[in-house]
GROMACS .gro file of N, CA, C and O in nm:
model
  520
    1MET      N    1   4.658   0.016   4.316
    1MET     CA    2   4.559   0.090   4.394
    1MET      C    3   4.425   0.019   4.383
    1MET      O    4   4.378  -0.009   4.273
    2ASP      N    5   4.364  -0.008   4.493
    2ASP     CA    6   4.230  -0.070   4.495
    2ASP      C    7   4.125   0.039   4.472
    2ASP      O    8   4.153   0.158   4.490
    3SER      N    9   4.007  -0.003   4.433
    3SER     CA   10   3.901   0.096   4.414
    3SER      C   11   3.761   0.036   4.430
    3SER      O   12   3.744  -0.086   4.419
    4ILE      N   13   3.667   0.122   4.461
    4ILE     CA   14   3.526   0.091   4.463
    4ILE      C   15   3.462   0.176   4.354
    4ILE      O   16   3.491   0.298   4.352
    5LEU      N   17   3.379   0.119   4.276
    5LEU     CA   18   3.312   0.191   4.166
    5LEU      C   19   3.163   0.202   4.199
    5LEU      O   20   3.098   0.105   4.233
    6LEU      N   21   3.110   0.323   4.183
    6LEU     CA   22   2.967   0.348   4.189
    6LEU      C   23   2.933   0.399   4.051
    6LEU      O   24   2.972   0.511   4.012
    7ARG      N   25   2.859   0.321   3.975
    7ARG     CA   26   2.840   0.353   3.835
    7ARG      C   27   2.697   0.389   3.802
    7ARG      O   28   2.600   0.327   3.851
    8ASN      N   29   2.680   0.494   3.720
    8ASN     CA   30   2.555   0.533   3.660
    8ASN      C   31   2.449   0.565   3.764
    8ASN      O   32   2.332   0.523   3.750
    9MET      N   33   2.482   0.644   3.862
    9MET     CA   34   2.386   0.696   3.960
    9MET      C   35   2.314   0.810   3.882
    9MET      O   36   2.376   0.901   3.824
   10THR      N   37   2.180   0.809   3.883
   10THR     CA   38   2.103   0.907   3.806
   10THR      C   39   2.027   1.001   3.902
   10THR      O   40   1.966   0.955   3.995
   11PHE      N   41   2.042   1.130   3.868
   11PHE     CA   42   1.981   1.234   3.951
   11PHE      C   43   1.913   1.337   3.857
   11PHE      O   44   1.949   1.353   3.743
   12TYR      N   45   1.817   1.409   3.914
   12TYR     CA   46   1.753   1.518   3.845
   12TYR      C   47   1.803   1.646   3.912
   12TYR      O   48   1.791   1.659   4.034
   13GLY      N   49   1.858   1.736   3.834
   13GLY     CA   50   1.912   1.860   3.890
   13GLY      C   51   1.891   1.979   3.797
   13GLY      O   52   1.838   1.963   3.686
   14TYR      N   53   1.936   2.091   3.838
   14TYR     CA   54   1.912   2.217   3.771
   14TYR      C   55   2.042   2.290   3.731
   14TYR      O   56   2.048   2.409   3.726
   15HIS      N   57   2.147   2.213   3.705
   15HIS     CA   58   2.274   2.266   3.669
   15HIS      C   59   2.276   2.298   3.518
   15HIS      O   60   2.221   2.224   3.441
   16GLY      N   61   2.344   2.408   3.486
   16GLY     CA   62   2.355   2.442   3.345
   16GLY      C   63   2.378   2.591   3.330
   16GLY      O   64   2.342   2.670   3.418
   17ALA      N   65   2.434   2.629   3.216
   17ALA     CA   66   2.466   2.770   3.189
   17ALA      C   67   2.351   2.849   3.133
   17ALA      O   68   2.353   2.970   3.134
   18PHE      N   69   2.250   2.776   3.083
   18PHE     CA   70   2.135   2.844   3.020
   18PHE      C   71   2.016   2.855   3.110
   18PHE      O   72   1.989   2.762   3.192
   19PRO      N   73   1.941   2.962   3.101
   19PRO     CA   74   1.824   2.981   3.193
   19PRO      C   75   1.726   2.867   3.186
   19PRO      O   76   1.668   2.826   3.288
   20GLU      N   77   1.703   2.808   3.066
   20GLU     CA   78   1.605   2.701   3.059
   20GLU      C   79   1.651   2.577   3.134
   20GLU      O   80   1.569   2.501   3.185
   21GLU      N   81   1.782   2.555   3.140
   21GLU     CA   82   1.834   2.437   3.214
   21GLU      C   83   1.810   2.459   3.364
   21GLU      O   84   1.775   2.361   3.435
   22LYS      N   85   1.823   2.579   3.411
   22LYS     CA   86   1.800   2.609   3.554
   22LYS      C   87   1.652   2.605   3.586
   22LYS      O   88   1.610   2.571   3.695
   23ALA      N   89   1.565   2.640   3.489
   23ALA     CA   90   1.423   2.644   3.511
   23ALA      C   91   1.362   2.505   3.505
   23ALA      O   92   1.279   2.466   3.588
   24MET      N   93   1.394   2.428   3.402
   24MET     CA   94   1.334   2.299   3.375
   24MET      C   95   1.407   2.183   3.441
   24MET      O   96   1.346   2.083   3.471
   25GLY      N   97   1.535   2.196   3.457
   25GLY     CA   98   1.615   2.087   3.510
   25GLY      C   99   1.633   1.977   3.406
   25GLY      O  100   1.581   1.984   3.299
   26GLN      N  101   1.711   1.879   3.444
   26GLN     CA  102   1.737   1.767   3.355
   26GLN      C  103   1.803   1.653   3.432
   26GLN      O  104   1.842   1.667   3.542
   27ARG      N  105   1.819   1.545   3.362
   27ARG     CA  106   1.879   1.421   3.421
   27ARG      C  107   2.030   1.429   3.406
   27ARG      O  108   2.085   1.472   3.305
   28PHE      N  109   2.103   1.381   3.509
   28PHE     CA  110   2.248   1.369   3.508
   28PHE      C  111   2.283   1.230   3.555
   28PHE      O  112   2.217   1.171   3.636
   29VAL      N  113   2.393   1.180   3.497
   29VAL     CA  114   2.439   1.044   3.531
   29VAL      C  115   2.581   1.059   3.590
   29VAL      O  116   2.670   1.115   3.523
   30VAL      N  117   2.600   1.010   3.710
   30VAL     CA  118   2.727   1.024   3.781
   30VAL      C  119   2.788   0.890   3.810
   30VAL      O  120   2.718   0.799   3.854
   31SER      N  121   2.917   0.875   3.783
   31SER     CA  122   2.992   0.757   3.820
   31SER      C  123   3.116   0.803   3.898
   31SER      O  124   3.174   0.906   3.870
   32LEU      N  125   3.149   0.723   3.997
   32LEU     CA  126   3.268   0.748   4.078
   32LEU      C  127   3.357   0.626   4.083
   32LEU      O  128   3.309   0.513   4.083
   33GLU      N  129   3.485   0.652   4.095
   33GLU     CA  130   3.581   0.551   4.131
   33GLU      C  131   3.651   0.605   4.257
   33GLU      O  132   3.711   0.712   4.252
   34LEU      N  133   3.640   0.530   4.365
   34LEU     CA  134   3.696   0.566   4.491
   34LEU      C  135   3.824   0.489   4.513
   34LEU      O  136   3.823   0.364   4.512
   35TYR      N  137   3.936   0.558   4.535
   35TYR     CA  138   4.068   0.489   4.550
   35TYR      C  139   4.103   0.480   4.694
   35TYR      O  140   4.113   0.581   4.763
   36LEU      N  141   4.131   0.360   4.739
   36LEU     CA  142   4.171   0.335   4.880
   36LEU      C  143   4.228   0.192   4.888
   36LEU      O  144   4.218   0.112   4.794
   37ASP      N  145   4.290   0.164   5.002
   37ASP     CA  146   4.340   0.031   5.024
   37ASP      C  147   4.229  -0.055   5.083
   37ASP      O  148   4.180  -0.029   5.191
   38LEU      N  149   4.190  -0.156   5.006
   38LEU     CA  150   4.081  -0.243   5.047
   38LEU      C  151   4.130  -0.366   5.126
   38LEU      O  152   4.051  -0.446   5.172
   39GLY      N  153   4.262  -0.373   5.149
   39GLY     CA  154   4.320  -0.483   5.223
   39GLY      C  155   4.263  -0.501   5.363
   39GLY      O  156   4.227  -0.613   5.404
   40PRO      N  157   4.257  -0.391   5.441
   40PRO     CA  158   4.198  -0.407   5.578
   40PRO      C  159   4.056  -0.460   5.578
   40PRO      O  160   4.022  -0.551   5.655
   41ALA      N  161   3.970  -0.414   5.487
   41ALA     CA  162   3.832  -0.463   5.483
   41ALA      C  163   3.829  -0.607   5.430
   41ALA      O  164   3.746  -0.688   5.476
   42GLY      N  165   3.914  -0.639   5.337
   42GLY     CA  166   3.923  -0.775   5.286
   42GLY      C  167   3.961  -0.874   5.397
   42GLY      O  168   3.914  -0.988   5.398
   43ALA      N  169   4.045  -0.833   5.487
   43ALA     CA  170   4.090  -0.918   5.599
   43ALA      C  171   3.991  -0.924   5.712
   43ALA      O  172   3.967  -1.030   5.772
   44SER      N  173   3.925  -0.810   5.740
   44SER     CA  174   3.838  -0.801   5.862
   44SER      C  175   3.694  -0.830   5.837
   44SER      O  176   3.622  -0.866   5.926
   45ASP      N  177   3.647  -0.803   5.712
   45ASP     CA  178   3.502  -0.814   5.679
   45ASP      C  179   3.419  -0.716   5.760
   45ASP      O  180   3.303  -0.742   5.790
   46GLN      N  181   3.476  -0.600   5.793
   46GLN     CA  182   3.411  -0.499   5.875
   46GLN      C  183   3.388  -0.369   5.794
   46GLN      O  184   3.485  -0.317   5.732
   47LEU      N  185   3.270  -0.317   5.796
   47LEU     CA  186   3.238  -0.192   5.722
   47LEU      C  187   3.326  -0.076   5.763
   47LEU      O  188   3.365   0.005   5.683
   48GLY      N  189   3.367  -0.072   5.890
   48GLY     CA  190   3.451   0.035   5.939
   48GLY      C  191   3.592   0.037   5.875
   48GLY      O  192   3.664   0.135   5.889
   49ASP      N  193   3.630  -0.070   5.806
   49ASP     CA  194   3.759  -0.076   5.744
   49ASP      C  195   3.758  -0.040   5.595
   49ASP      O  196   3.855  -0.061   5.524
   50THR      N  197   3.643   0.012   5.549
   50THR     CA  198   3.631   0.051   5.408
   50THR      C  199   3.551   0.182   5.408
   50THR      O  200   3.544   0.252   5.503
   51VAL      N  201   3.492   0.212   5.291
   51VAL     CA  202   3.410   0.327   5.275
   51VAL      C  203   3.264   0.282   5.253
   51VAL      O  204   3.244   0.197   5.168
   52ASN      N  205   3.173   0.336   5.326
   52ASN     CA  206   3.031   0.303   5.314
   52ASN      C  207   2.977   0.371   5.187
   52ASN      O  208   2.957   0.489   5.183
   53TYR      N  209   2.957   0.289   5.084
   53TYR     CA  210   2.913   0.352   4.958
   53TYR      C  211   2.770   0.403   4.961
   53TYR      O  212   2.733   0.487   4.882
   54ALA      N  213   2.689   0.358   5.057
   54ALA     CA  214   2.558   0.421   5.073
   54ALA      C  215   2.572   0.567   5.119
   54ALA      O  216   2.500   0.659   5.074
   55ALA      N  217   2.668   0.591   5.207
   55ALA     CA  218   2.697   0.727   5.254
   55ALA      C  219   2.753   0.813   5.142
   55ALA      O  220   2.719   0.929   5.125
   56VAL      N  221   2.838   0.755   5.058
   56VAL     CA  222   2.892   0.824   4.944
   56VAL      C  223   2.781   0.864   4.846
   56VAL      O  224   2.778   0.975   4.796
   57TYR      N  225   2.692   0.772   4.820
   57TYR     CA  226   2.577   0.798   4.734
   57TYR      C  227   2.502   0.919   4.786
   57TYR      O  228   2.465   1.008   4.710
   58GLU      N  229   2.477   0.922   4.918
   58GLU     CA  230   2.404   1.036   4.976
   58GLU      C  231   2.481   1.166   4.958
   58GLU      O  232   2.419   1.271   4.933
   59ASP      N  233   2.612   1.165   4.974
   59ASP     CA  234   2.692   1.284   4.951
   59ASP      C  235   2.676   1.337   4.809
   59ASP      O  236   2.657   1.456   4.785
   60VAL      N  237   2.679   1.245   4.710
   60VAL     CA  238   2.661   1.282   4.567
   60VAL      C  239   2.517   1.334   4.547
   60VAL      O  240   2.500   1.437   4.481
   61ARG      N  241   2.420   1.269   4.602
   61ARG     CA  242   2.282   1.313   4.586
   61ARG      C  243   2.262   1.456   4.637
   61ARG      O  244   2.197   1.538   4.571
   62GLN      N  245   2.321   1.486   4.749
   62GLN     CA  246   2.304   1.620   4.805
   62GLN      C  247   2.365   1.727   4.711
   62GLN      O  248   2.308   1.834   4.694
   63VAL      N  249   2.478   1.700   4.649
   63VAL     CA  250   2.537   1.794   4.556
   63VAL      C  251   2.450   1.802   4.429
   63VAL      O  252   2.418   1.912   4.382
   64MET      N  253   2.416   1.690   4.374
   64MET     CA  254   2.341   1.690   4.248
   64MET      C  255   2.202   1.750   4.259
   64MET      O  256   2.154   1.813   4.169
   65GLU      N  257   2.133   1.728   4.372
   65GLU     CA  258   2.000   1.781   4.388
   65GLU      C  259   1.997   1.910   4.469
   65GLU      O  260   1.887   1.963   4.495
   66GLY      N  261   2.115   1.960   4.504
   66GLY     CA  262   2.124   2.084   4.581
   66GLY      C  263   2.131   2.205   4.495
   66GLY      O  264   2.084   2.207   4.380
   67PRO      N  265   2.199   2.310   4.543
   67PRO     CA  266   2.207   2.436   4.469
   67PRO      C  267   2.268   2.415   4.324
   67PRO      O  268   2.356   2.333   4.307
   68ALA      N  269   2.211   2.491   4.235
   68ALA     CA  270   2.249   2.478   4.092
   68ALA      C  271   2.382   2.548   4.065
   68ALA      O  272   2.411   2.658   4.117
   69TYR      N  273   2.465   2.485   3.980
   69TYR     CA  274   2.585   2.544   3.931
   69TYR      C  275   2.577   2.558   3.780
   69TYR      O  276   2.501   2.488   3.715
   70ASN      N  277   2.657   2.650   3.724
   70ASN     CA  278   2.658   2.670   3.580
   70ASN      C  279   2.726   2.559   3.507
   70ASN      O  280   2.682   2.518   3.395
   71LEU      N  281   2.838   2.511   3.556
   71LEU     CA  282   2.923   2.419   3.484
   71LEU      C  283   2.933   2.282   3.546
   71LEU      O  284   2.940   2.265   3.671
   72LEU      N  285   2.937   2.175   3.460
   72LEU     CA  286   2.957   2.045   3.511
   72LEU      C  287   3.091   2.031   3.579
   72LEU      O  288   3.104   1.952   3.676
   73GLU      N  289   3.188   2.109   3.539
   73GLU     CA  290   3.319   2.109   3.603
   73GLU      C  291   3.308   2.144   3.748
   73GLU      O  292   3.373   2.087   3.833
   74ARG      N  293   3.226   2.243   3.777
   74ARG     CA  294   3.206   2.285   3.918
   74ARG      C  295   3.133   2.178   3.994
   74ARG      O  296   3.164   2.153   4.110
   75VAL      N  297   3.033   2.117   3.936
   75VAL     CA  298   2.959   2.011   4.004
   75VAL      C  299   3.054   1.896   4.038
   75VAL      O  300   3.049   1.846   4.151
   76ALA      N  301   3.132   1.856   3.944
   76ALA     CA  302   3.229   1.747   3.968
   76ALA      C  303   3.328   1.784   4.078
   76ALA      O  304   3.359   1.703   4.166
   77GLN      N  305   3.378   1.907   4.077
   77GLN     CA  306   3.468   1.949   4.183
   77GLN      C  307   3.403   1.946   4.317
   77GLN      O  308   3.462   1.901   4.417
   78ARG      N  309   3.277   1.989   4.327
   78ARG     CA  310   3.202   1.989   4.455
   78ARG      C  311   3.185   1.844   4.505
   78ARG      O  312   3.199   1.818   4.625
   79ILE      N  313   3.151   1.750   4.416
   79ILE     CA  314   3.142   1.612   4.455
   79ILE      C  315   3.273   1.560   4.511
   79ILE      O  316   3.276   1.500   4.618
   80ALA      N  317   3.381   1.588   4.438
   80ALA     CA  318   3.511   1.542   4.485
   80ALA      C  319   3.545   1.599   4.621
   80ALA      O  320   3.593   1.527   4.713
   81GLU      N  321   3.518   1.728   4.640
   81GLU     CA  322   3.546   1.792   4.766
   81GLU      C  323   3.468   1.731   4.882
   81GLU      O  324   3.525   1.699   4.989
   82GLU      N  325   3.337   1.711   4.859
   82GLU     CA  326   3.250   1.655   4.964
   82GLU      C  327   3.291   1.514   5.001
   82GLU      O  328   3.299   1.482   5.118
   83VAL      N  329   3.307   1.431   4.899
   83VAL     CA  330   3.336   1.292   4.928
   83VAL      C  331   3.470   1.275   4.994
   83VAL      O  332   3.485   1.200   5.095
   84LEU      N  333   3.573   1.346   4.947
   84LEU     CA  334   3.704   1.335   5.014
   84LEU      C  335   3.700   1.388   5.159
   84LEU      O  336   3.761   1.334   5.244
   85ALA      N  337   3.626   1.498   5.177
   85ALA     CA  338   3.618   1.554   5.312
   85ALA      C  339   3.549   1.463   5.410
   85ALA      O  340   3.584   1.456   5.529
   86ARG      N  341   3.443   1.392   5.365
   86ARG     CA  342   3.367   1.307   5.457
   86ARG      C  343   3.419   1.167   5.472
   86ARG      O  344   3.367   1.095   5.565
   87HIS      N  345   3.511   1.124   5.392
   87HIS     CA  346   3.558   0.983   5.399
   87HIS      C  347   3.711   0.979   5.400
   87HIS      O  348   3.776   0.969   5.299
   88PRO      N  349   3.768   0.991   5.519
   88PRO     CA  350   3.915   1.002   5.533
   88PRO      C  351   3.992   0.882   5.485
   88PRO      O  352   4.111   0.890   5.461
   89ARG      N  353   3.929   0.762   5.470
   89ARG     CA  354   4.002   0.649   5.420
   89ARG      C  355   4.037   0.659   5.270
   89ARG      O  356   4.128   0.593   5.224
   90LEU      N  357   3.965   0.743   5.200
   90LEU     CA  358   3.991   0.761   5.056
   90LEU      C  359   4.125   0.832   5.033
   90LEU      O  360   4.158   0.932   5.098
   91GLN      N  361   4.196   0.781   4.935
   91GLN     CA  362   4.321   0.847   4.894
   91GLN      C  363   4.294   0.937   4.773
   91GLN      O  364   4.363   1.037   4.752
   92GLY      N  365   4.195   0.900   4.695
   92GLY     CA  366   4.159   0.979   4.575
   92GLY      C  367   4.027   0.942   4.524
   92GLY      O  368   3.961   0.844   4.571
   93ILE      N  369   3.981   1.019   4.423
   93ILE     CA  370   3.847   0.994   4.365
   93ILE      C  371   3.853   1.035   4.218
   93ILE      O  372   3.920   1.127   4.178
   94ARG      N  373   3.779   0.960   4.138
   94ARG     CA  374   3.754   1.000   3.998
   94ARG      C  375   3.603   1.019   3.987
   94ARG      O  376   3.523   0.934   4.024
   95VAL      N  377   3.564   1.135   3.938
   95VAL     CA  378   3.422   1.174   3.922
   95VAL      C  379   3.395   1.188   3.772
   95VAL      O  380   3.466   1.258   3.703
   96GLU      N  381   3.289   1.126   3.722
   96GLU     CA  382   3.240   1.146   3.586
   96GLU      C  383   3.095   1.188   3.596
   96GLU      O  384   3.017   1.121   3.663
   97ILE      N  385   3.064   1.296   3.526
   97ILE     CA  386   2.925   1.342   3.521
   97ILE      C  387   2.885   1.355   3.376
   97ILE      O  388   2.954   1.419   3.295
   98GLU      N  389   2.776   1.289   3.343
   98GLU     CA  390   2.727   1.290   3.207
   98GLU      C  391   2.594   1.366   3.200
   98GLU      O  392   2.506   1.349   3.285
   99LYS      N  393   2.581   1.448   3.099
   99LYS     CA  394   2.457   1.526   3.074
   99LYS      C  395   2.403   1.471   2.940
   99LYS      O  396   2.449   1.505   2.833
  100PRO      N  397   2.300   1.383   2.949
  100PRO     CA  398   2.245   1.323   2.824
  100PRO      C  399   2.165   1.417   2.737
  100PRO      O  400   2.165   1.402   2.616
  101SER      N  401   2.105   1.519   2.797
  101SER     CA  402   2.022   1.614   2.717
  101SER      C  403   2.095   1.747   2.704
  101SER      O  404   2.073   1.841   2.777
  102VAL      N  405   2.185   1.749   2.608
  102VAL     CA  406   2.269   1.867   2.588
  102VAL      C  407   2.198   1.970   2.497
  102VAL      O  408   2.149   1.932   2.389
  103PRO      N  409   2.188   2.097   2.539
  103PRO     CA  410   2.120   2.198   2.456
  103PRO      C  411   2.211   2.245   2.344
  103PRO      O  412   2.255   2.362   2.342
  104ILE      N  413   2.245   2.155   2.253
  104ILE     CA  414   2.329   2.188   2.136
  104ILE      C  415   2.249   2.159   2.013
  104ILE      O  416   2.190   2.047   2.001
  105PRO      N  417   2.241   2.250   1.916
  105PRO     CA  418   2.161   2.223   1.794
  105PRO      C  419   2.241   2.132   1.701
  105PRO      O  420   2.301   2.174   1.601
  106GLY      N  421   2.240   2.005   1.730
  106GLY     CA  422   2.308   1.907   1.650
  106GLY      C  423   2.292   1.769   1.716
  106GLY      O  424   2.238   1.753   1.822
  107ALA      N  425   2.345   1.670   1.646
  107ALA     CA  426   2.335   1.532   1.691
  107ALA      C  427   2.450   1.504   1.791
  107ALA      O  428   2.565   1.507   1.751
  108ILE      N  429   2.413   1.477   1.917
  108ILE     CA  430   2.513   1.447   2.021
  108ILE      C  431   2.445   1.361   2.122
  108ILE      O  432   2.329   1.391   2.164
  109GLU      N  433   2.505   1.253   2.162
  109GLU     CA  434   2.447   1.161   2.258
  109GLU      C  435   2.453   1.220   2.401
  109GLU      O  436   2.353   1.214   2.475
  110ALA      N  437   2.567   1.277   2.438
  110ALA     CA  438   2.580   1.326   2.575
  110ALA      C  439   2.713   1.405   2.582
  110ALA      O  440   2.799   1.390   2.495
  111VAL      N  441   2.730   1.476   2.689
  111VAL     CA  442   2.858   1.540   2.725
  111VAL      C  443   2.898   1.482   2.861
  111VAL      O  444   2.813   1.466   2.949
  112ARG      N  445   3.025   1.454   2.876
  112ARG     CA  446   3.073   1.401   3.001
  112ARG      C  447   3.198   1.478   3.043
  112ARG      O  448   3.286   1.504   2.968
  113VAL      N  449   3.202   1.508   3.174
  113VAL     CA  450   3.317   1.570   3.237
  113VAL      C  451   3.375   1.465   3.332
  113VAL      O  452   3.301   1.396   3.403
  114ALA      N  453   3.507   1.451   3.330
  114ALA     CA  454   3.572   1.357   3.420
  114ALA      C  455   3.689   1.428   3.489
  114ALA      O  456   3.762   1.506   3.421
  115MET      N  457   3.707   1.403   3.618
  115MET     CA  458   3.819   1.461   3.691
  115MET      C  459   3.862   1.366   3.802
  115MET      O  460   3.780   1.290   3.853
  116GLU      N  461   3.991   1.373   3.832
  116GLU     CA  462   4.044   1.298   3.945
  116GLU      C  463   4.099   1.399   4.045
  116GLU      O  464   4.160   1.500   4.005
  117ARG      N  465   4.085   1.371   4.170
  117ARG     CA  466   4.138   1.453   4.278
  117ARG      C  467   4.201   1.354   4.379
  117ARG      O  468   4.145   1.250   4.406
  118TRP      N  469   4.319   1.394   4.429
  118TRP     CA  470   4.393   1.312   4.527
  118TRP      C  471   4.426   1.391   4.651
  118TRP      O  472   4.448   1.513   4.643
  119ARG      N  473   4.432   1.321   4.758
  119ARG     CA  474   4.482   1.385   4.881
  119ARG      C  475   4.630   1.415   4.866
  119ARG      O  476   4.695   1.346   4.791
  120PRO      N  477   4.680   1.517   4.935
  120PRO     CA  478   4.825   1.537   4.931
  120PRO      C  479   4.900   1.410   4.972
  120PRO      O  480   4.861   1.342   5.069
  121GLY      N  481   4.994   1.373   4.891
  121GLY     CA  482   5.070   1.246   4.917
  121GLY      C  483   4.995   1.125   4.871
  121GLY      O  484   5.042   1.013   4.895
  122GLY      N  485   4.882   1.146   4.796
  122GLY     CA  486   4.805   1.031   4.739
  122GLY      C  487   4.889   0.953   4.639
  122GLY      O  488   4.996   0.996   4.597
  123SER      N  489   4.837   0.846   4.594
  123SER     CA  490   4.906   0.752   4.508
  123SER      C  491   4.866   0.760   4.362
  123SER      O  492   4.852   0.660   4.295
  124ALA      N  493   4.845   0.879   4.311
  124ALA     CA  494   4.795   0.893   4.173
  124ALA      C  495   4.884   0.821   4.072
  124ALA      O  496   4.835   0.761   3.980
  125GLY      N  497   5.011   0.828   4.090
  125GLY     CA  498   5.101   0.765   3.995
  125GLY      C  499   5.113   0.615   4.008
  125GLY      O  500   5.162   0.549   3.918
  126GLN      N  501   5.061   0.557   4.117
  126GLN     CA  502   5.076   0.413   4.140
  126GLN      C  503   4.959   0.334   4.088
  126GLN      O  504   4.970   0.214   4.074
  127ARG      N  505   4.850   0.396   4.058
  127ARG     CA  506   4.732   0.321   4.018
  127ARG      C  507   4.744   0.282   3.867
  127ARG      O  508   4.811   0.349   3.792
  128THR      N  509   4.673   0.182   3.829
  128THR     CA  510   4.669   0.142   3.687
  128THR      C  511   4.530   0.166   3.633
  128THR      O  512   4.432   0.149   3.702
  129ARG      N  513   4.524   0.204   3.509
  129ARG     CA  514   4.395   0.233   3.439
  129ARG      C  515   4.324   0.106   3.413
  129ARG      O  516   4.377   0.008   3.368
  130ARG      N  517   4.192   0.105   3.437
  130ARG     CA  518   4.110  -0.012   3.408
  130ARG      C  519   4.038   0.011   3.279
  130ARG      O  520   3.999   0.110   3.239
   0.00000   0.00000   0.00000
């Protein structure tokens, strides 16, 4: 399975379970792996034969900077839903969201949620881990 990676996109948002997270906001780091067949674009050299990653970035930005959610799990799910809905060439997506400023009384660098979502009949079992 071919893929396009968008790594370490940084946004400021108001997601979190605690009132102070919703009031003050914080930085989030999002990475995506978009699964699709890149053969047609490799042969044609035409943007219409792949996924426009500038448009994908904008889809992610709208979710991250839009209405606040309590859980990173929900934010990741919304990103997966939006991107898959808007880009029919995609067979699947992996979303990773990192919260570097975790309100935990202890030493922790960050918390990260990762999820994969596939279209019905997608090739989840055929891809190899990088």
